[in-house]
PDB file of C-alpha atoms in Angstrom:
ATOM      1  CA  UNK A   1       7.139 -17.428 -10.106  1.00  0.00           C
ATOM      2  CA  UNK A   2       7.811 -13.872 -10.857  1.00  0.00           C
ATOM      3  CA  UNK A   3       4.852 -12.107  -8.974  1.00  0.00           C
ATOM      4  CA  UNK A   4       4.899  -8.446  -9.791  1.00  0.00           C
ATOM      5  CA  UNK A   5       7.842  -6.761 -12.303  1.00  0.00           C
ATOM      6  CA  UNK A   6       8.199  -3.109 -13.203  1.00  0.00           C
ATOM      7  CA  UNK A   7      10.411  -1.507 -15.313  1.00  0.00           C
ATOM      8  CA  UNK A   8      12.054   0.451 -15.870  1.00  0.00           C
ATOM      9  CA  UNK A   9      13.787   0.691 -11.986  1.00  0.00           C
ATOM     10  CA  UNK A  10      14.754   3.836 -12.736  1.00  0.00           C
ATOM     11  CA  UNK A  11      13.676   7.116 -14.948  1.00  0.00           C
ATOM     12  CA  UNK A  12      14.983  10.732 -15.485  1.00  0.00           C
ATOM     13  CA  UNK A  13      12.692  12.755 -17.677  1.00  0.00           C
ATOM     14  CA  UNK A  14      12.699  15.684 -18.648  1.00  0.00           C
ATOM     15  CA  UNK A  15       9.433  18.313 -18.164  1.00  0.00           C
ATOM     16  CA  UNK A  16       6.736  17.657 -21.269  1.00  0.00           C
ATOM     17  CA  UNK A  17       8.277  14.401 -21.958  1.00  0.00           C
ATOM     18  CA  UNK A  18       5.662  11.534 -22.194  1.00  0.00           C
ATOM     19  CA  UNK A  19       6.701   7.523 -20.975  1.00  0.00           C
ATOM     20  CA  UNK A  20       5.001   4.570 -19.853  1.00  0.00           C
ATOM     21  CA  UNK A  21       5.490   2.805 -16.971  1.00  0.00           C
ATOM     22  CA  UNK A  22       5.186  -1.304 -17.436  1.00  0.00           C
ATOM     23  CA  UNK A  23       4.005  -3.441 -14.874  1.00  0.00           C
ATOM     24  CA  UNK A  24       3.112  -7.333 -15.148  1.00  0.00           C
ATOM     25  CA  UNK A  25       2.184 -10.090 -12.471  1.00  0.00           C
ATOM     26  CA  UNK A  26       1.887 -14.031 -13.051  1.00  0.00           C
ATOM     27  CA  UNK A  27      -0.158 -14.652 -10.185  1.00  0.00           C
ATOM     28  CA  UNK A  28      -3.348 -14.559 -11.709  1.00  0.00           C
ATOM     29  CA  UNK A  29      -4.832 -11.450  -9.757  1.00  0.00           C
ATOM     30  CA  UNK A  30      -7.597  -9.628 -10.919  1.00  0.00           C
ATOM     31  CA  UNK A  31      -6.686  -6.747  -8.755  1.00  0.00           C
ATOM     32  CA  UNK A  32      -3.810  -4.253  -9.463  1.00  0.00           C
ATOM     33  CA  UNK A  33      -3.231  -0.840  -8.321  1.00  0.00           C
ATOM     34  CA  UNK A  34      -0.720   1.868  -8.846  1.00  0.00           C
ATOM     35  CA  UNK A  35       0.450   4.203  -6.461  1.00  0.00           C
ATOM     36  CA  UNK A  36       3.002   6.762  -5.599  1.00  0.00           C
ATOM     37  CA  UNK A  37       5.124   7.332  -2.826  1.00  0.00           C
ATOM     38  CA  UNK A  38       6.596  10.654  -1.785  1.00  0.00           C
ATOM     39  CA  UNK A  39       8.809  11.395   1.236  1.00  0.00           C
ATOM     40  CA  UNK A  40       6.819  11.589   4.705  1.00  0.00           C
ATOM     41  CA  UNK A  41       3.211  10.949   2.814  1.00  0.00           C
ATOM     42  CA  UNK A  42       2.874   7.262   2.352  1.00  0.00           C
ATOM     43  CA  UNK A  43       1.642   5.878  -0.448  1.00  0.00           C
ATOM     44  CA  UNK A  44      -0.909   7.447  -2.666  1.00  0.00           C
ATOM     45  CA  UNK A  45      -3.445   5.773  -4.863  1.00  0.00           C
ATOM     46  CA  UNK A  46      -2.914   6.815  -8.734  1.00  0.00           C
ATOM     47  CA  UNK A  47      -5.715   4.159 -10.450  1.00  0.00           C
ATOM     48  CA  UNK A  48      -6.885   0.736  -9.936  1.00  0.00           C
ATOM     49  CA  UNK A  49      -8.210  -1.995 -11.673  1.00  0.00           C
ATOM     50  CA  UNK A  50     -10.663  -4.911 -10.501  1.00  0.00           C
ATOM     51  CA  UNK A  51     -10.115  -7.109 -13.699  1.00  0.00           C
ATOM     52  CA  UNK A  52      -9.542  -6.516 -17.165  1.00  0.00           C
ATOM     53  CA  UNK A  53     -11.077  -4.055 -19.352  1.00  0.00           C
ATOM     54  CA  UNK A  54     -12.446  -1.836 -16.099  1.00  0.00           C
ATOM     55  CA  UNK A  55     -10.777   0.356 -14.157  1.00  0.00           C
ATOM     56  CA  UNK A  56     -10.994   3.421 -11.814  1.00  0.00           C
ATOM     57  CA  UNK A  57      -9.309   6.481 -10.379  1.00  0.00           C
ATOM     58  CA  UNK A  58      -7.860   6.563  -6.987  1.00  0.00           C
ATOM     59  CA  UNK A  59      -7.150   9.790  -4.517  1.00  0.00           C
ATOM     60  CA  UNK A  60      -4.167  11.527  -7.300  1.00  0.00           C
ATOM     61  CA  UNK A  61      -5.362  10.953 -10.553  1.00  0.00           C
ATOM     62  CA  UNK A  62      -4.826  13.708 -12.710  1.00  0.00           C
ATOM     63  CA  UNK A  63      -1.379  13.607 -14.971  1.00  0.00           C
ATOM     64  CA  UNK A  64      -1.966   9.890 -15.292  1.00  0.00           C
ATOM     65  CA  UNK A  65      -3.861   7.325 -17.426  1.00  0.00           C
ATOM     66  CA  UNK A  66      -4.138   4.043 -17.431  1.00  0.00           C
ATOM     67  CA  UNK A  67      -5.431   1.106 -19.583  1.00  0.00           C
ATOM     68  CA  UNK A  68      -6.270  -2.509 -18.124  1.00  0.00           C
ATOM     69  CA  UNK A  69      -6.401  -5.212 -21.771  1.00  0.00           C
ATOM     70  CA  UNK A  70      -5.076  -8.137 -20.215  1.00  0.00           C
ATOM     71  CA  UNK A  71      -5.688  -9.955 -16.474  1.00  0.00           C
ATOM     72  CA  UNK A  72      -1.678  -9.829 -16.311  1.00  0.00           C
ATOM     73  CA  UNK A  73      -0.813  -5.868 -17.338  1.00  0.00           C
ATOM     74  CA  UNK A  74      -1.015  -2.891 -16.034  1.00  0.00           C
ATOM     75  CA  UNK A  75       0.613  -0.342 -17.254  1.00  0.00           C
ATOM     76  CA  UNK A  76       0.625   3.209 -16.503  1.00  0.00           C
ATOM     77  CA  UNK A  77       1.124   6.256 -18.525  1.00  0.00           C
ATOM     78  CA  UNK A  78       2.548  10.312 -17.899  1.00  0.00           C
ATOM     79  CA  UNK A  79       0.884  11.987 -20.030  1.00  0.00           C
ATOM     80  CA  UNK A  80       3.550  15.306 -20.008  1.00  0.00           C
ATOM     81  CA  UNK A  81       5.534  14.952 -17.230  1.00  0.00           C
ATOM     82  CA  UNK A  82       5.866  17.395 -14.488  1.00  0.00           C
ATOM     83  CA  UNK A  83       8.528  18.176 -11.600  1.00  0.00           C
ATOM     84  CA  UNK A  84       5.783  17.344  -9.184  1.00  0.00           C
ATOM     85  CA  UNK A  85       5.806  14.059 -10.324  1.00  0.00           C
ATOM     86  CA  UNK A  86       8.875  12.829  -9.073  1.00  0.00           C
ATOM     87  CA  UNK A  87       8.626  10.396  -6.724  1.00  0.00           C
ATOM     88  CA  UNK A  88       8.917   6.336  -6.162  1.00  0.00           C
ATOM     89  CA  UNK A  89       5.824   4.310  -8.182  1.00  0.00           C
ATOM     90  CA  UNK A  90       4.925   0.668  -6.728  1.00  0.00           C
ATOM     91  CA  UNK A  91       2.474  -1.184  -8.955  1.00  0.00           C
ATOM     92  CA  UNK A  92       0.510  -3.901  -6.960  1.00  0.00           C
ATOM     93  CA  UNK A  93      -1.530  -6.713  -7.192  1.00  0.00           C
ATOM     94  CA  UNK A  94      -4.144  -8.796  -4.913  1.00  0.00           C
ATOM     95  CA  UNK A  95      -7.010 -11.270  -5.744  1.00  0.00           C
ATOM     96  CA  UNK A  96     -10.393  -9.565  -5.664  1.00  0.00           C
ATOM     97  CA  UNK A  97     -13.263 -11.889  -4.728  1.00  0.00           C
ATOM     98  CA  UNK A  98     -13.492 -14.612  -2.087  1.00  0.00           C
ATOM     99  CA  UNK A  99     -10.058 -13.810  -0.672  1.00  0.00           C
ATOM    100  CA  UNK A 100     -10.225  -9.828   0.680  1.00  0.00           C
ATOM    101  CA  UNK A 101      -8.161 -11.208   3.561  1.00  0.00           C
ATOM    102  CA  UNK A 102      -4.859 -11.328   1.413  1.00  0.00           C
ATOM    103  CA  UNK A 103      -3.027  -8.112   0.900  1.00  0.00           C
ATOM    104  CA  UNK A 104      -1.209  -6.611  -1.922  1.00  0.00           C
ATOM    105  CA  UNK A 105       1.774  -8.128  -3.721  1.00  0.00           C
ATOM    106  CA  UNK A 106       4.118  -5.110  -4.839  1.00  0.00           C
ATOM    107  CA  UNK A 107       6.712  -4.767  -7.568  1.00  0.00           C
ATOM    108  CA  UNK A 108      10.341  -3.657  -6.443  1.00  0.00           C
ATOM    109  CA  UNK A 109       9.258   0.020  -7.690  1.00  0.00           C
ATOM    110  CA  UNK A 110      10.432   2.348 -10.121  1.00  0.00           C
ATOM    111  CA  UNK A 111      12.105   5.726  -9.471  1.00  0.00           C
ATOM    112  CA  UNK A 112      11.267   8.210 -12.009  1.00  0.00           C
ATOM    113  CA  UNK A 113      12.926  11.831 -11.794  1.00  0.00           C
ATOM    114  CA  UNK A 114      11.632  14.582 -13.908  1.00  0.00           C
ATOM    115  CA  UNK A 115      13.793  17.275 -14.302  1.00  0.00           C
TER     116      UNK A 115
ATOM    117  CA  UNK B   1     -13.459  11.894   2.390  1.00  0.00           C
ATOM    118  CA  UNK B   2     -10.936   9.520   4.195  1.00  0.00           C
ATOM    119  CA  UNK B   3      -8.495  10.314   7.224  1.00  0.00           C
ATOM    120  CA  UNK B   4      -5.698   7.702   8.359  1.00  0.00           C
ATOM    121  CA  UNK B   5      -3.444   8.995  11.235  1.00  0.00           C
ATOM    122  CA  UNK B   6      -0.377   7.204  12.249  1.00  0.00           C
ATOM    123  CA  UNK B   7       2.518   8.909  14.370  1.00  0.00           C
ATOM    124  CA  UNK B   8       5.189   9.841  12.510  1.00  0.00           C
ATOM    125  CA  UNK B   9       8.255   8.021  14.418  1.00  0.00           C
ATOM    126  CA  UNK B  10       8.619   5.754  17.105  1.00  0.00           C
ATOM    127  CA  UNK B  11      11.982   3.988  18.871  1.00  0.00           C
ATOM    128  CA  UNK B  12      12.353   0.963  20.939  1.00  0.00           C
ATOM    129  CA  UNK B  13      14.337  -1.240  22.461  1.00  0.00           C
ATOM    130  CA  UNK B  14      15.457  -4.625  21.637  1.00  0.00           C
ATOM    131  CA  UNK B  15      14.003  -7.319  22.698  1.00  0.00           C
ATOM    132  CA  UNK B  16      10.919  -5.467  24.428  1.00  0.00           C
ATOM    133  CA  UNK B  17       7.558  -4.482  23.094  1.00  0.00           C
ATOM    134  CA  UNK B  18       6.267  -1.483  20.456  1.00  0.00           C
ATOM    135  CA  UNK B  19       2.555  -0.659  20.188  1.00  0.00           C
ATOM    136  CA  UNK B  20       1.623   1.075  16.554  1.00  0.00           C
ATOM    137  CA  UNK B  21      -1.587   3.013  16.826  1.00  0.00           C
ATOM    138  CA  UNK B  22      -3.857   3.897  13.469  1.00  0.00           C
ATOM    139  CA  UNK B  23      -6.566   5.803  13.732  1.00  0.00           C
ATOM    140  CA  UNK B  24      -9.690   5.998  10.863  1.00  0.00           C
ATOM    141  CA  UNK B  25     -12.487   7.943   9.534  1.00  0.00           C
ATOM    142  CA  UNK B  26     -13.532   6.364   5.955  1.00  0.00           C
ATOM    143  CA  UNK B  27     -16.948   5.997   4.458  1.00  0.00           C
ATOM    144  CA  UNK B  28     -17.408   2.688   3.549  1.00  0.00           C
ATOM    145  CA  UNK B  29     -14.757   0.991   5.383  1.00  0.00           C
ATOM    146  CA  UNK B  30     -14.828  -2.854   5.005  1.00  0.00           C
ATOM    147  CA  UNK B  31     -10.758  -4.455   6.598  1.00  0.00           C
ATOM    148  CA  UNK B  32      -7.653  -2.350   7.732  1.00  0.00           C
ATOM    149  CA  UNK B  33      -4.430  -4.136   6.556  1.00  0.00           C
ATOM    150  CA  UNK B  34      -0.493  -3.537   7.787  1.00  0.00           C
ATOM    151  CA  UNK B  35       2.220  -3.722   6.432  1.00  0.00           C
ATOM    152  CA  UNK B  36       6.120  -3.150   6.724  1.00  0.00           C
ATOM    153  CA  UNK B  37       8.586  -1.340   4.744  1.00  0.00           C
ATOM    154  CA  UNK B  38      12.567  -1.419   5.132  1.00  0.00           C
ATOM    155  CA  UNK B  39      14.013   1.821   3.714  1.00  0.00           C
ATOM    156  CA  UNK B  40      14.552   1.487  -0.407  1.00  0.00           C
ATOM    157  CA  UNK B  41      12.565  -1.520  -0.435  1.00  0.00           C
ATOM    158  CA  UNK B  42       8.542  -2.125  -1.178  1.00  0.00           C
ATOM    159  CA  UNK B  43       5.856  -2.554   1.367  1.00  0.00           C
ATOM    160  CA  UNK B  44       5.524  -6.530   2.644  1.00  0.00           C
ATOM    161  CA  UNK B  45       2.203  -7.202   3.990  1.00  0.00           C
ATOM    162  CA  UNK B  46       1.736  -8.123   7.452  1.00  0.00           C
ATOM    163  CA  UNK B  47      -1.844  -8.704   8.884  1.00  0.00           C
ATOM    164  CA  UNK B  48      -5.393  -7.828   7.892  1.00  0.00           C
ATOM    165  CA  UNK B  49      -8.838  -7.476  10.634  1.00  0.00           C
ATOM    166  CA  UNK B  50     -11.918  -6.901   9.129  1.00  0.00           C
ATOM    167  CA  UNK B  51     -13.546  -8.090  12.735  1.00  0.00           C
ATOM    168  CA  UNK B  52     -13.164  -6.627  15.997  1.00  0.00           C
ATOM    169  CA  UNK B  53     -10.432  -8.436  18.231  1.00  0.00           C
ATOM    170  CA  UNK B  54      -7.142  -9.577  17.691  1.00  0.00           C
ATOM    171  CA  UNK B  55      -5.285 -11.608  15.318  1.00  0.00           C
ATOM    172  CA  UNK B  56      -1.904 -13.056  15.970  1.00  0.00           C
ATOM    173  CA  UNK B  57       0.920 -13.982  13.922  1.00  0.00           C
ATOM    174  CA  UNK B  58       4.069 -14.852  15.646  1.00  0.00           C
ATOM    175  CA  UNK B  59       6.077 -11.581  16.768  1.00  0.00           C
ATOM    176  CA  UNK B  60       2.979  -9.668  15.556  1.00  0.00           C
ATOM    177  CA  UNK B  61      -1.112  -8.852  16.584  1.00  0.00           C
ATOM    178  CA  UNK B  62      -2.837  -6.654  14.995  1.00  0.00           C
ATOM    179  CA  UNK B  63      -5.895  -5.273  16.933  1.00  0.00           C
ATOM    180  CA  UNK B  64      -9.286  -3.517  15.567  1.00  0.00           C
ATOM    181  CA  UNK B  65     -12.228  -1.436  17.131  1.00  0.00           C
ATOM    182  CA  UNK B  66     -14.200  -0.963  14.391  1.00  0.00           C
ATOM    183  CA  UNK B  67     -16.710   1.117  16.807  1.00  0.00           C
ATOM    184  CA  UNK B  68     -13.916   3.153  17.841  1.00  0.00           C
ATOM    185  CA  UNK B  69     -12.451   3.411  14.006  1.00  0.00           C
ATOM    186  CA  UNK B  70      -8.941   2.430  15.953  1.00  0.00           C
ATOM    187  CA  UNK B  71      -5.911  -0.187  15.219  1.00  0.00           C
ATOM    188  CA  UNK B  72      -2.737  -1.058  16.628  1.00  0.00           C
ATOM    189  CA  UNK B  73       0.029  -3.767  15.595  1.00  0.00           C
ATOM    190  CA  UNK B  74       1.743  -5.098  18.433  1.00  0.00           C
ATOM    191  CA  UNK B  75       5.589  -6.410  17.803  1.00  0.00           C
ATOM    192  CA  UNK B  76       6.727  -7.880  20.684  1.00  0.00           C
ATOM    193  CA  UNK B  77      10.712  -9.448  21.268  1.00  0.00           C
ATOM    194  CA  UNK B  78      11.976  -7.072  18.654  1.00  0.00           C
ATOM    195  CA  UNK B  79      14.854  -7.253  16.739  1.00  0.00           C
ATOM    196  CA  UNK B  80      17.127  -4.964  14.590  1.00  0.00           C
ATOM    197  CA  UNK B  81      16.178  -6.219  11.598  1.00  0.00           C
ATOM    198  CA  UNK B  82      12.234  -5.050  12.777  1.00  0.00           C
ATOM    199  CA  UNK B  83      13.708  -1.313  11.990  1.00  0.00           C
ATOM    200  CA  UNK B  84      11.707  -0.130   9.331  1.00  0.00           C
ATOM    201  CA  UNK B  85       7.819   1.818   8.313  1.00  0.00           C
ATOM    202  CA  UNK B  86       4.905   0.140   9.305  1.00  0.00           C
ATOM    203  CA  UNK B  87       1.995   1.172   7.478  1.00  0.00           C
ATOM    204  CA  UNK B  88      -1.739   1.085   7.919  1.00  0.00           C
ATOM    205  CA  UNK B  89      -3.843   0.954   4.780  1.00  0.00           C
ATOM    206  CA  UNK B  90      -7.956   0.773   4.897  1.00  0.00           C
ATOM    207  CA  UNK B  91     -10.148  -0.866   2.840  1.00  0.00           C
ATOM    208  CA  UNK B  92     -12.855   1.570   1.569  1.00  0.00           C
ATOM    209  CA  UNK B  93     -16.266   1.139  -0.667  1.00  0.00           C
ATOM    210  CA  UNK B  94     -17.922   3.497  -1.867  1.00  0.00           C
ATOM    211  CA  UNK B  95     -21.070   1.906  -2.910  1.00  0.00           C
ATOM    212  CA  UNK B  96     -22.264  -1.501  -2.834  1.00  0.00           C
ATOM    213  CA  UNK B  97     -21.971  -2.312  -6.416  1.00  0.00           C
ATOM    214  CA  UNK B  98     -18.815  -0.116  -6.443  1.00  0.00           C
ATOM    215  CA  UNK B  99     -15.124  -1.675  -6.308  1.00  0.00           C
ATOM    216  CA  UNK B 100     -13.221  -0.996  -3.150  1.00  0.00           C
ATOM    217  CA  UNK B 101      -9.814   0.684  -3.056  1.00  0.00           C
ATOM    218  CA  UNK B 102      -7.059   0.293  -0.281  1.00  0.00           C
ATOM    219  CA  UNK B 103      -6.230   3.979   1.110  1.00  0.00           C
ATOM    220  CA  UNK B 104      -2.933   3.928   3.101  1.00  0.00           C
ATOM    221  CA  UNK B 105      -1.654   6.083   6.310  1.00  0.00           C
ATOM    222  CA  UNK B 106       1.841   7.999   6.127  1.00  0.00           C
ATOM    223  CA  UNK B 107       3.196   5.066   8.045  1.00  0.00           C
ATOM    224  CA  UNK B 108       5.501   5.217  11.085  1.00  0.00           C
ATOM    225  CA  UNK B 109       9.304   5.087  11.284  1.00  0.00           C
ATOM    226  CA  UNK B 110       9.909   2.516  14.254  1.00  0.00           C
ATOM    227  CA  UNK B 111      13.994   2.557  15.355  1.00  0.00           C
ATOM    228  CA  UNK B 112      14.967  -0.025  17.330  1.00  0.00           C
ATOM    229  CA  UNK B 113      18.324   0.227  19.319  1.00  0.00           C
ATOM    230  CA  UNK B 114      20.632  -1.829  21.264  1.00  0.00           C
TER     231      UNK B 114
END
């Protein structure tokens, strides 16, 4: 049982340059989030998604899109990557309805550096 | 809009007891989760109160006001290995027919020393 994976770990970009980061759970949830994490501000919610084919923007949006086909991927896109985006991205996961008491399941994060 | 405060750093000593206070003002809030996160590693989740009172899990409690828009996470007989960011995260909707979204704090850095 795999739970969440990203890749890549670990990113240098340079500025303009456009990737996407991948992120897959086997746990059957039908709720997955991204967010960011900067130095002394916690994390930060980018999107999220309550089941395939919907999802929504969180509190930092803009720079970012994100597409939800499948129950199992999520994957998240920079659309032209800025400085200001450098920071450590955890994709997460949870089941939606009947079970709001379980928290989120997080993938080991990927470090992207735009330069 | 929604506020989570947590204080920034806190130190202890083994074996005694650390109180974690979060403080809220959401719209919508339905359940206040915590977690814990070692340095260079992802968030592990910890407890979650949607209730007033407490709710214990060995080491930990987690408390909730709801009234009073307050939380703590107690951790008593710590240990070196509970050195690390504890992090209080609120569960928000919007609307009724809307999806809710999990809003996190800064988190605090607890140090625990000999």
């Amino acid at each position: 049982n795999a739970g969440v994976t990203q890749t890549p770990k670990f990113q240098v970009l340079k500025t303009g340059q456009s990737m996407t980061l991948q992120c897959a759970q086997d746990m059957n949830h039908e709720y997955m989030s991204w967010y960011r994490q900067d130095p002394g501000m916690g994390l930060r919610l980018i999107h999220y998604s309550v089941g395939a084919g919907i999802t929504d923007q969180g509190e930092v949006p803009n720079g970012y899109n994100v597409s939800r086909s499948t129950t199992e991927d999520f994957p998240l896109r920079l659309l032209s990557a800025a400085p200001s985006q450098t920071s450590v991205y955890f994709c997460a996961s949870r089941r939606h309805q009947g079970t709001v008491g379980y928290g989120y399941t997080f993938g080991s994060g990927t470090r992207l550096t735009v330069v | 809009g929604q506020n989570i405060d947590q204080p920034t750093e806190m130190t202890a000593t083994e074996g005694a007891i650390v109180q974690i206070n979060c403080t809220y003002q959401t719209s919508g809030f339905n359940g206040l989760f915590w977690y814990q996160q070692h340095a260079g590693e992802a968030p592990t989740f910890l407890s979650y109160n949607v209730l007033d009172g407490l709710e214990e899990k060995g080491r930990f409690s987690s408390f909730l006001s709801r009234s009073k828009g307050y939380s703590y996470l107690l951790l008593k007989e710590l240990q070196m290995k509970d050195s690390a960011s504890y992090l209080c995260a609120v569960r928000v909707q919007p609307g009724y027919s809307s999806a809710s979204k999990i809003i996190f704090g800064s988190g605090t850095r607890l140090s625990i020393r000999p």
